[in-house]
Every structure is written in structure tokens, then in C-alpha cells.
Coordinates of C-alpha atoms in Angstrom, one line a residue:
M1 CA -59.4 -50.4 -11.1
V2 CA -60.3 -47.8 -8.5
P3 CA -57.3 -45.5 -7.8
H4 CA -55.4 -46.4 -4.7
L5 CA -55.8 -43.8 -2.0
T6 CA -53.8 -44.2 1.2
T7 CA -56.2 -42.4 3.5
A8 CA -59.5 -42.1 1.6
L9 CA -61.1 -45.2 3.0
N10 CA -60.2 -45.0 6.6
G11 CA -60.6 -42.5 9.5
P12 CA -63.4 -40.5 11.1
I13 CA -65.1 -39.8 7.7
N14 CA -66.4 -43.3 8.1
E15 CA -69.0 -42.0 10.6
L16 CA -70.4 -39.6 8.0
E17 CA -70.3 -42.3 5.3
Q18 CA -72.2 -44.7 7.5
R19 CA -74.8 -42.1 8.3
I20 CA -75.3 -41.4 4.6
L21 CA -75.5 -45.0 3.6
E22 CA -78.0 -45.8 6.3
S23 CA -80.1 -42.9 5.2
M24 CA -79.9 -43.6 1.4
P25 CA -83.7 -44.1 0.8
A26 CA -84.5 -40.9 2.7
I27 CA -81.7 -39.0 1.0
E28 CA -82.9 -40.0 -2.5
R29 CA -86.5 -39.1 -1.7
W30 CA -85.3 -35.8 -0.3
F31 CA -83.4 -35.0 -3.5
R32 CA -86.4 -36.1 -5.6
L33 CA -88.7 -33.7 -3.8
E34 CA -86.2 -30.8 -4.0
W35 CA -85.9 -31.3 -7.8
M36 CA -89.7 -31.0 -8.0
E37 CA -89.3 -27.5 -6.7
H38 CA -86.0 -26.4 -8.3
T39 CA -84.4 -26.7 -11.7
P40 CA -80.9 -28.2 -11.7
P41 CA -78.2 -26.4 -13.6
F42 CA -77.6 -27.9 -17.0
Y43 CA -74.2 -29.2 -16.0
T44 CA -72.0 -28.8 -13.0
S45 CA -68.8 -29.9 -11.4
A46 CA -68.0 -29.7 -7.7
D47 CA -64.5 -29.8 -6.1
L48 CA -64.6 -31.6 -2.8
R49 CA -62.2 -31.8 0.1
N50 CA -62.0 -34.8 2.5
A51 CA -60.5 -33.7 5.7
G52 CA -61.3 -37.0 7.6
F53 CA -63.4 -35.0 10.1
K54 CA -65.5 -33.3 7.5
L55 CA -66.3 -33.5 3.8
A56 CA -67.3 -30.3 1.9
P57 CA -67.4 -28.7 -1.5
V58 CA -64.9 -25.8 -1.9
D59 CA -65.8 -24.7 -5.5
T60 CA -68.8 -25.3 -7.8
N61 CA -68.4 -24.8 -11.5
L62 CA -71.4 -24.1 -13.7
F63 CA -69.3 -24.3 -16.9
P64 CA -67.3 -27.5 -16.3
S65 CA -64.4 -28.0 -18.7
T66 CA -63.1 -31.4 -17.6
F67 CA -65.4 -33.9 -19.3
N68 CA -62.4 -35.4 -21.0
N69 CA -61.6 -37.0 -17.6
L70 CA -64.6 -39.3 -17.8
T71 CA -63.7 -42.9 -18.6
P72 CA -65.5 -44.8 -21.4
E73 CA -67.4 -46.7 -18.8
M74 CA -68.9 -43.4 -17.6
L75 CA -70.1 -42.2 -21.0
P76 CA -73.4 -44.1 -21.1
L77 CA -74.4 -42.3 -17.8
A78 CA -73.5 -38.9 -19.4
V79 CA -75.4 -39.6 -22.6
Q80 CA -78.5 -40.7 -20.6
A81 CA -78.3 -37.6 -18.4
A82 CA -77.9 -35.4 -21.5
M83 CA -80.9 -36.9 -23.1
A84 CA -83.0 -36.2 -19.9
A85 CA -81.7 -32.6 -19.8
I86 CA -82.5 -31.9 -23.4
E87 CA -85.9 -33.5 -23.3
K88 CA -87.0 -31.2 -20.4
I89 CA -85.8 -28.1 -22.3
C90 CA -86.5 -28.7 -26.0
P91 CA -87.9 -32.2 -26.6
E92 CA -87.9 -31.6 -30.4
A93 CA -84.3 -30.4 -30.4
K94 CA -82.4 -31.4 -33.5
N95 CA -79.4 -28.9 -33.5
L96 CA -77.2 -27.9 -30.6
L97 CA -74.8 -25.0 -30.9
L98 CA -71.9 -25.4 -28.5
I99 CA -69.9 -22.2 -27.8
P100 CA -66.5 -23.0 -26.1
E101 CA -63.9 -20.8 -24.6
Q102 CA -61.2 -19.2 -26.7
R103 CA -58.6 -21.6 -25.4
S104 CA -56.4 -23.6 -27.7
N105 CA -54.7 -26.0 -25.2
S106 CA -55.2 -29.6 -26.1
F107 CA -56.6 -30.5 -22.6
Y108 CA -59.5 -28.1 -23.0
L109 CA -60.2 -29.0 -26.6
Q110 CA -60.4 -32.7 -25.6
N111 CA -63.1 -31.7 -23.1
V112 CA -65.0 -30.0 -26.0
A113 CA -64.6 -33.1 -28.2
Q114 CA -66.0 -35.2 -25.3
L115 CA -69.0 -32.9 -25.0
V116 CA -69.6 -33.1 -28.8
Q117 CA -69.6 -36.9 -28.5
I118 CA -72.0 -37.0 -25.6
F119 CA -74.5 -34.8 -27.3
N120 CA -74.2 -36.5 -30.6
Q121 CA -75.0 -39.8 -28.9
A122 CA -77.9 -38.1 -27.2
G123 CA -79.4 -37.5 -30.7
L124 CA -78.3 -34.0 -31.6
N125 CA -76.4 -32.4 -34.4
V126 CA -73.6 -30.5 -32.7
R127 CA -71.5 -27.7 -34.2
L128 CA -69.1 -25.3 -32.6
G129 CA -69.4 -21.6 -32.7
S130 CA -66.5 -19.3 -31.8
M131 CA -66.9 -15.9 -30.1
D132 CA -63.6 -14.8 -31.7
P133 CA -64.5 -11.8 -33.8
A134 CA -61.4 -12.5 -36.0
L135 CA -62.7 -15.8 -37.1
T136 CA -64.5 -15.3 -40.5
A137 CA -64.5 -18.9 -41.9
P138 CA -64.6 -22.4 -40.5
M139 CA -61.3 -23.4 -38.9
P140 CA -60.3 -27.0 -38.3
V141 CA -58.4 -27.6 -35.0
A142 CA -56.3 -30.8 -34.7
L143 CA -56.5 -32.9 -31.5
P144 CA -53.7 -35.1 -30.0
D145 CA -55.6 -38.3 -30.9
G146 CA -55.6 -37.4 -34.6
S147 CA -59.2 -36.3 -34.8
E148 CA -60.2 -32.6 -35.2
L149 CA -62.8 -30.1 -34.3
T150 CA -64.2 -27.3 -36.5
L151 CA -64.8 -23.9 -35.1
E152 CA -67.2 -21.7 -37.1
P153 CA -68.0 -18.0 -36.9
L154 CA -71.3 -17.1 -35.2
L155 CA -74.1 -15.5 -37.2
R156 CA -76.6 -13.3 -35.5
N157 CA -79.9 -12.9 -37.5
R158 CA -82.3 -10.6 -35.6
G159 CA -83.1 -12.4 -32.4
R160 CA -81.5 -15.7 -33.2
L161 CA -77.9 -17.0 -33.1
G162 CA -76.5 -19.7 -35.3
L163 CA -74.0 -20.7 -37.9
K164 CA -74.2 -20.7 -41.7
D165 CA -77.0 -23.2 -42.6
F166 CA -77.4 -24.1 -39.0
D167 CA -80.3 -22.8 -36.8
P168 CA -80.3 -24.4 -33.3
C169 CA -83.1 -24.3 -30.8
T170 CA -80.5 -24.7 -28.0
I171 CA -77.2 -23.0 -27.3
L172 CA -74.8 -24.5 -24.8
L173 CA -72.2 -22.3 -23.3
N174 CA -68.9 -23.9 -22.2
N175 CA -67.6 -20.4 -21.6
D176 CA -67.9 -18.8 -18.2
L177 CA -68.1 -15.2 -19.6
S178 CA -65.3 -14.0 -17.4
G179 CA -64.6 -11.3 -20.0
G180 CA -68.2 -10.1 -20.0
V181 CA -71.3 -10.9 -22.1
P182 CA -70.8 -10.5 -25.9
R183 CA -73.5 -8.6 -27.7
A184 CA -74.2 -11.8 -29.8
L185 CA -75.6 -13.6 -26.7
Q186 CA -77.9 -10.8 -25.5
H187 CA -81.6 -10.6 -26.2
L188 CA -82.0 -13.9 -27.9
H189 CA -85.6 -14.9 -28.8
E190 CA -87.1 -18.4 -28.9
Q191 CA -83.7 -20.0 -28.2
Y192 CA -82.6 -21.7 -25.0
L193 CA -79.3 -20.5 -23.7
L194 CA -77.7 -22.9 -21.2
P195 CA -76.5 -22.0 -18.7
P196 CA -78.2 -18.7 -18.5
L197 CA -76.3 -15.4 -18.8
H198 CA -76.6 -14.7 -15.1
A199 CA -74.6 -17.9 -14.4
G200 CA -71.5 -16.1 -15.8
W201 CA -69.0 -14.3 -13.7
G202 CA -70.4 -10.9 -14.6
V203 CA -73.2 -11.6 -12.2
R204 CA -72.2 -14.7 -10.2
R205 CA -70.5 -14.5 -6.8
K206 CA -69.0 -17.4 -4.9
S207 CA -70.3 -15.9 -1.7
R208 CA -73.9 -16.1 -3.0
H209 CA -73.4 -19.7 -3.9
F210 CA -72.0 -20.7 -0.5
Q211 CA -74.9 -18.7 1.2
S212 CA -77.2 -21.0 -0.8
Y213 CA -75.1 -24.0 0.0
E214 CA -75.3 -23.2 3.7
E215 CA -79.1 -23.2 3.4
V216 CA -79.1 -26.6 1.6
A217 CA -76.6 -28.1 4.1
K218 CA -78.8 -27.1 7.1
K219 CA -81.8 -28.8 5.5
F220 CA -79.8 -31.9 4.6
A221 CA -78.2 -32.1 8.1
K222 CA -81.7 -31.8 9.7
L223 CA -82.8 -34.8 7.6
L224 CA -79.9 -36.9 8.9
G225 CA -79.8 -35.5 12.4
M226 CA -76.2 -34.2 12.2
D227 CA -74.2 -31.0 12.5
P228 CA -74.2 -29.1 9.1
W229 CA -70.7 -28.0 9.8
L230 CA -69.5 -31.5 8.9
I231 CA -70.4 -30.8 5.2
N232 CA -70.3 -27.0 5.1
P233 CA -67.3 -24.7 4.7
M234 CA -68.1 -21.6 6.7
H235 CA -67.4 -18.3 4.9
G236 CA -67.4 -14.5 5.0
Q237 CA -67.3 -11.9 2.3
C238 CA -66.0 -8.4 1.6
G239 CA -67.5 -6.0 -0.8
K240 CA -65.0 -3.7 -2.5
V241 CA -61.4 -4.1 -1.4
D242 CA -58.2 -2.2 -2.3
F243 CA -54.9 -4.0 -2.0
D244 CA -53.0 -0.7 -2.5
T245 CA -54.1 1.2 0.6
P246 CA -53.3 0.4 4.3
S247 CA -57.0 0.3 5.2
G248 CA -58.2 -1.5 2.0
L249 CA -57.9 -4.9 3.6
D250 CA -59.6 -4.0 6.9
C251 CA -62.7 -5.9 5.9
V252 CA -60.6 -8.9 5.0
K253 CA -58.8 -8.9 8.3
S254 CA -62.0 -8.7 10.4
N255 CA -63.6 -11.5 8.4
V256 CA -60.5 -13.7 8.7
D257 CA -60.3 -13.1 12.5
A258 CA -64.0 -13.8 13.0
L259 CA -63.9 -17.0 10.8
L260 CA -60.8 -18.4 12.4
T261 CA -62.4 -17.9 15.8
K262 CA -65.5 -19.9 14.6
V263 CA -63.3 -22.7 13.2
R264 CA -61.2 -22.9 16.3
R265 CA -64.4 -23.3 18.3
K266 CA -65.5 -26.2 16.1
Y267 CA -62.1 -27.9 16.2
K268 CA -62.3 -27.7 20.0
E269 CA -65.8 -29.1 20.0
Y270 CA -64.7 -32.1 17.9
G271 CA -61.3 -32.6 19.5
I272 CA -59.4 -31.8 16.3
N273 CA -55.8 -31.1 17.2
E274 CA -54.8 -29.0 14.2
K275 CA -54.3 -25.4 13.5
P276 CA -57.2 -24.1 11.4
F277 CA -56.8 -21.9 8.4
V278 CA -58.9 -19.9 6.0
V279 CA -58.5 -19.2 2.3
V280 CA -59.0 -15.8 0.6
K281 CA -60.0 -15.9 -3.1
A282 CA -61.7 -13.9 -5.7
D283 CA -65.5 -13.7 -5.2
N284 CA -66.3 -12.6 -8.7
A285 CA -64.0 -14.6 -10.9
A286 CA -63.2 -18.2 -11.9
G287 CA -59.5 -17.9 -10.9
Q288 CA -58.4 -20.7 -8.6
G289 CA -55.7 -18.7 -6.9
I290 CA -56.0 -18.6 -3.1
L291 CA -54.2 -16.9 -0.2
T292 CA -53.9 -19.3 2.8
V293 CA -54.1 -17.5 6.1
R294 CA -53.6 -19.2 9.5
D295 CA -53.4 -16.0 11.6
V296 CA -54.8 -12.6 11.0
K297 CA -51.3 -11.2 11.6
D298 CA -50.3 -12.8 8.3
L299 CA -52.2 -10.1 6.5
D300 CA -49.8 -7.5 8.0
D301 CA -47.0 -8.9 5.9
R302 CA -47.3 -6.6 2.9
E303 CA -44.9 -8.6 0.7
R304 CA -46.8 -11.8 1.4
V305 CA -50.2 -10.2 0.7
M306 CA -49.0 -8.8 -2.6
R307 CA -47.6 -12.2 -3.7
G308 CA -51.0 -13.6 -2.8
R309 CA -52.8 -10.9 -4.8
E310 CA -50.9 -12.0 -8.0
G311 CA -52.3 -15.5 -7.6
L312 CA -55.8 -14.1 -7.4
V313 CA -55.6 -12.3 -10.7
S314 CA -58.0 -13.6 -13.3
E315 CA -58.3 -12.5 -17.0
G316 CA -55.6 -9.9 -16.2
Q317 CA -57.8 -8.3 -13.6
V318 CA -57.0 -7.9 -9.9
P319 CA -60.1 -8.9 -7.9
D320 CA -61.9 -6.2 -6.0
E321 CA -64.3 -8.5 -4.3
L322 CA -63.1 -11.4 -2.0
I323 CA -64.6 -14.4 -0.3
I324 CA -63.0 -15.7 2.9
Q325 CA -63.7 -19.4 3.3
E326 CA -62.9 -21.9 5.9
G327 CA -60.0 -24.0 4.8
V328 CA -60.7 -27.7 4.4
P329 CA -57.5 -29.7 4.3
T330 CA -57.4 -32.8 2.2
Y331 CA -56.0 -36.0 3.6
E332 CA -56.3 -38.1 0.4
R333 CA -53.2 -39.2 -1.3
M334 CA -52.3 -40.9 -4.6
N335 CA -48.8 -42.1 -4.8
D336 CA -47.8 -39.7 -2.1
A337 CA -49.3 -36.7 -3.9
V338 CA -52.1 -34.7 -2.5
A339 CA -55.5 -35.5 -4.1
E340 CA -59.0 -34.2 -4.1
P341 CA -62.2 -35.6 -5.7
V342 CA -64.2 -33.7 -8.4
V343 CA -67.7 -34.8 -9.1
M344 CA -69.2 -34.3 -12.6
M345 CA -72.9 -33.9 -13.1
I346 CA -75.4 -33.3 -16.0
D347 CA -78.9 -32.2 -15.1
R348 CA -79.6 -33.8 -11.7
Y349 CA -77.4 -36.8 -12.2
V350 CA -73.9 -37.7 -11.2
V351 CA -72.2 -39.0 -14.4
G352 CA -68.7 -39.6 -13.0
G353 CA -65.7 -37.9 -11.5
F354 CA -61.9 -37.8 -11.2
Y355 CA -59.2 -37.0 -8.8
R356 CA -57.2 -33.8 -9.1
V357 CA -53.6 -34.6 -8.0
H358 CA -50.7 -32.3 -7.3
A359 CA -47.3 -33.6 -6.1
D360 CA -46.0 -30.2 -5.1
R361 CA -48.9 -28.9 -3.1
G362 CA -49.7 -29.3 0.6
I363 CA -52.9 -30.4 2.3
D364 CA -54.0 -26.8 2.9
E365 CA -53.3 -25.5 -0.7
G366 CA -55.4 -25.3 -3.8
L367 CA -54.7 -28.1 -6.3
C368 CA -56.1 -26.4 -9.4
S369 CA -52.8 -24.9 -10.6
P370 CA -50.0 -25.7 -13.0
G371 CA -48.5 -29.0 -12.3
S372 CA -51.8 -30.7 -11.4
R373 CA -52.8 -33.9 -13.1
Y374 CA -56.1 -35.7 -13.4
V375 CA -56.9 -39.3 -12.7
P376 CA -60.3 -40.6 -13.7
L377 CA -62.4 -42.6 -11.2
A378 CA -62.4 -46.0 -12.8
F379 CA -64.5 -48.8 -11.5
A380 CA -63.8 -52.5 -11.7
G381 CA -66.6 -54.1 -13.6
S382 CA -70.1 -52.6 -12.9
H383 CA -69.6 -52.1 -9.2
T384 CA -70.4 -48.4 -9.3
L385 CA -73.5 -48.7 -7.0
P386 CA -73.1 -48.4 -3.2
K387 CA -73.1 -51.5 -1.1
P388 CA -75.3 -50.7 2.0
G389 CA -74.4 -53.9 3.8
S390 CA -70.7 -53.4 3.8
K391 CA -68.8 -51.6 6.6
P392 CA -67.9 -47.9 6.1
G393 CA -64.5 -47.6 4.4
A394 CA -64.7 -51.1 3.0
S395 CA -66.0 -50.2 -0.4
A396 CA -64.8 -47.6 -2.8
P397 CA -68.3 -47.3 -4.4
N398 CA -69.7 -46.4 -1.0
R399 CA -67.2 -43.6 -0.7
F400 CA -67.9 -42.4 -4.2
Y401 CA -71.7 -42.5 -3.4
M402 CA -71.0 -40.2 -0.5
Y403 CA -69.0 -37.9 -2.8
G404 CA -71.9 -37.9 -5.2
V405 CA -74.3 -36.9 -2.4
I406 CA -72.1 -33.9 -1.4
G407 CA -71.7 -33.0 -5.1
R408 CA -75.4 -33.0 -5.6
L409 CA -75.9 -30.8 -2.6
A410 CA -73.5 -28.3 -4.3
M411 CA -75.6 -28.6 -7.5
L412 CA -78.8 -28.0 -5.6
A413 CA -77.2 -24.9 -4.0
A414 CA -76.4 -23.7 -7.5
A415 CA -80.0 -24.1 -8.4
Y416 CA -81.1 -22.0 -5.4
E417 CA -78.4 -19.5 -6.4
L418 CA -79.5 -19.2 -10.0
E419 CA -83.1 -18.7 -9.0
A420 CA -82.1 -16.0 -6.5
T421 CA -80.1 -14.1 -9.1
D422 CA -82.4 -14.6 -12.1
P423 CA -83.2 -11.1 -13.5
D424 CA -86.4 -12.3 -15.0
A425 CA -87.9 -13.9 -11.9
E426 CA -88.7 -13.1 -8.4
S427 CA -86.3 -14.4 -5.7
Y428 CA -87.2 -17.7 -4.1
E429 CA -86.5 -16.1 -0.7

């Protein structure tokens, strides 16, 4: 059954849902035309926040690691999308080399096992290559359900990467390269590397993504005749910052002040009687830590800022580039715990999603932290398609269709972003 949400299916967001449902043919045609001009990322996940008065993505992941949250009912969609993605890239593909992160926790490994199953069923021989230089022989890894995965050492032969007796035409990274690009992945010839190296955090910036998303949101809002702010989290960015000097956060303070002013103006325009906030997070890292700020004076509290800095640390590194993003509260609940939807996509297709739930977090805090749990979006029967004739808020599939539309906007923004940062191509701008 569909998870019970106490606020998800009522409130002002119904107006946005109705507009999207009424515009469904135009929306799908618009996406179709966009995909004729832009190449979707191989796979994507988007974290959304439903504030009631707006719905927006707050993070877009190009190396999603939560495929284990897809229910069995969703797997046929994932397999079909995987087939479409592979056919576009390497139609004759036989072997797929999957390179996971060097994480040993069971939750992540179940994600890897799910990916192996999806691509096996899409008609590929899938084997796992480890970037751990200490691995010199195949190593079986047990999973909680009694099955196992086998990690194998990578073999580089001139311009190709593979395993012993395994020469793939396609290499799929499920590793966001936060620690840098290994030499083994550089200068590959006649092999498809997905996602490309410039999707990793050595190059990628969240601010660049949300700049692209703002462009996409404006186009989409024009199509629907609406204010793009209803689907777009405003943002600012700072170049190099230094937490250790009094003036090192001046850029952060000025951006926080300017962004809070813009958000207050919007809240007043829409009659929203709440105190706005912004979140400060690493611009150049996958870390989910955030510092919530409701007043620029909060940044004068040295102790509070230094505690926030600890939460922003990723891979042991203190971030020196920050993004300041409009905070989007979430008013969805599951059994009294705060919840947010996550949309999973392969190629240009939504293949499913889940709710990230955290009982100890507030509506203005990030939920991707220890203590969070994940509840798959399960549908009763085959009722996964929207019902245009029903009233807004009356149908969970309608709400999930809207989530899928916003998720696809984030995916399209990622396509813009990758084109703009591709070192081997001219910018689309």
C-alpha cells in the first residue's frame, strides 16, 4: 500500500498538482523535445522537499546508491529503462564492469546487488571491479539475505580497463570520486565510462547544478504560466572560504543576508507566515551536512559555526567552497516522523522512489544523516499512473506523478550541467 502521510495529500501544494495534471500532455511533449537536444545522465536520484507552498529539489545525485529501496513492483521499470540506456550507448554491449564505492556496510552493498540484478536482467554480464589497491584476488562479500557479491581487482591493459578474462565495452561508476580520479580511470580508449569523470566531485559543484536548474525551472514555469520560485530553491555561492579567520566567512554572511531578504519578499508575496531560513553546505562534496541559518547574526556565534563546520566535513576534508541555498521545509510526515520523497531515475525515466524518514529531525533540517530510515513507495495493484480526472490531493499516484516531474526537471538540469562542464565539448551556453 502507499505509505500513509499525514500532510502530503492536502494543503496549498494541491494548486501546483492541479496545474501539473492539467498540463500533462504539454509537459510530456516538452520533456520529449528537451531530450532530443540533451543527453540525460545515465542514472540520477533527486531529493525533494514538499513545503506545501512550494515543491523543489534540494540535492541531485549522479551516483545514486539507494536502488535497494526499489520494491519488486518497480524493478520491471528499472530493467526497461536500463535496456534503453544501454542500447543508446553500446547496442552490442555484452559485458558491464560495475565499480562500486569502497564501502562495506550492508545497506550500500544491497544497492550494488540490486544494480547487478537490474543490469543482468537487461541482458548484460555484470562483474564488480574494486578500486582498492590492496585487493589482489577475487573477494566474496556476504549479504544479509544470504547471497554474496564478488569484488575483483581491476586490470588496466593499455587504454582499456577490465578484469581477468573480462573485457567490457561499458564501465558503470557507482562511486562519486570524492577522493579524486584514480589513474586507472583516466585516458580510457574505446570504452564508455558512465557517468563521465567530470560528474565526480573533483569537478562538479552544486552551485553549477542549481544554476542549471534555475534555467530549467524558468523554461518549465513559462510553459505552465507560473512563478518558477514555486519549484526552485534560490541559492548563492562563495568561492574560497576560511573558517579559521574572522573575515573568512564575510562572503557567506553577505550571501545569507541577501538570500534571506529575497525569501522574505517571496513569503510576503504569497502570505506565508513563517520565518524563512537558508542552509549552508559544501559546494564541492557529497557530504549531506548542513548549517541552518535563520538570521545572519547566527554566523557571529563562533561556537555554533564551528559545530556546523564539523557537519560539513566530507572524506575528512573541511570544505573550502560553500553553497547557500534557500531552505525548503518539509511538511510530510510518516508516523509522526519528518519525511521527504526521493525520486530514482535511469536514463530519462522515473523508475521509482522512496521516502527518507527521520524521527529526530525537524522540518528545517537535513534528513540524510545517521538515524534516517527508508520506506519504499509501494503502490496498490498497478495504480502507478496519474488519474487526471480526480481532484488534487485525492490520489497518491497523482502526487507521485508530480514528484516525478520535479525529479525529471532536476535530471534535465544535470544534463545541462554536464554539457557545460564537459572538458571535451564546447559549453551549451
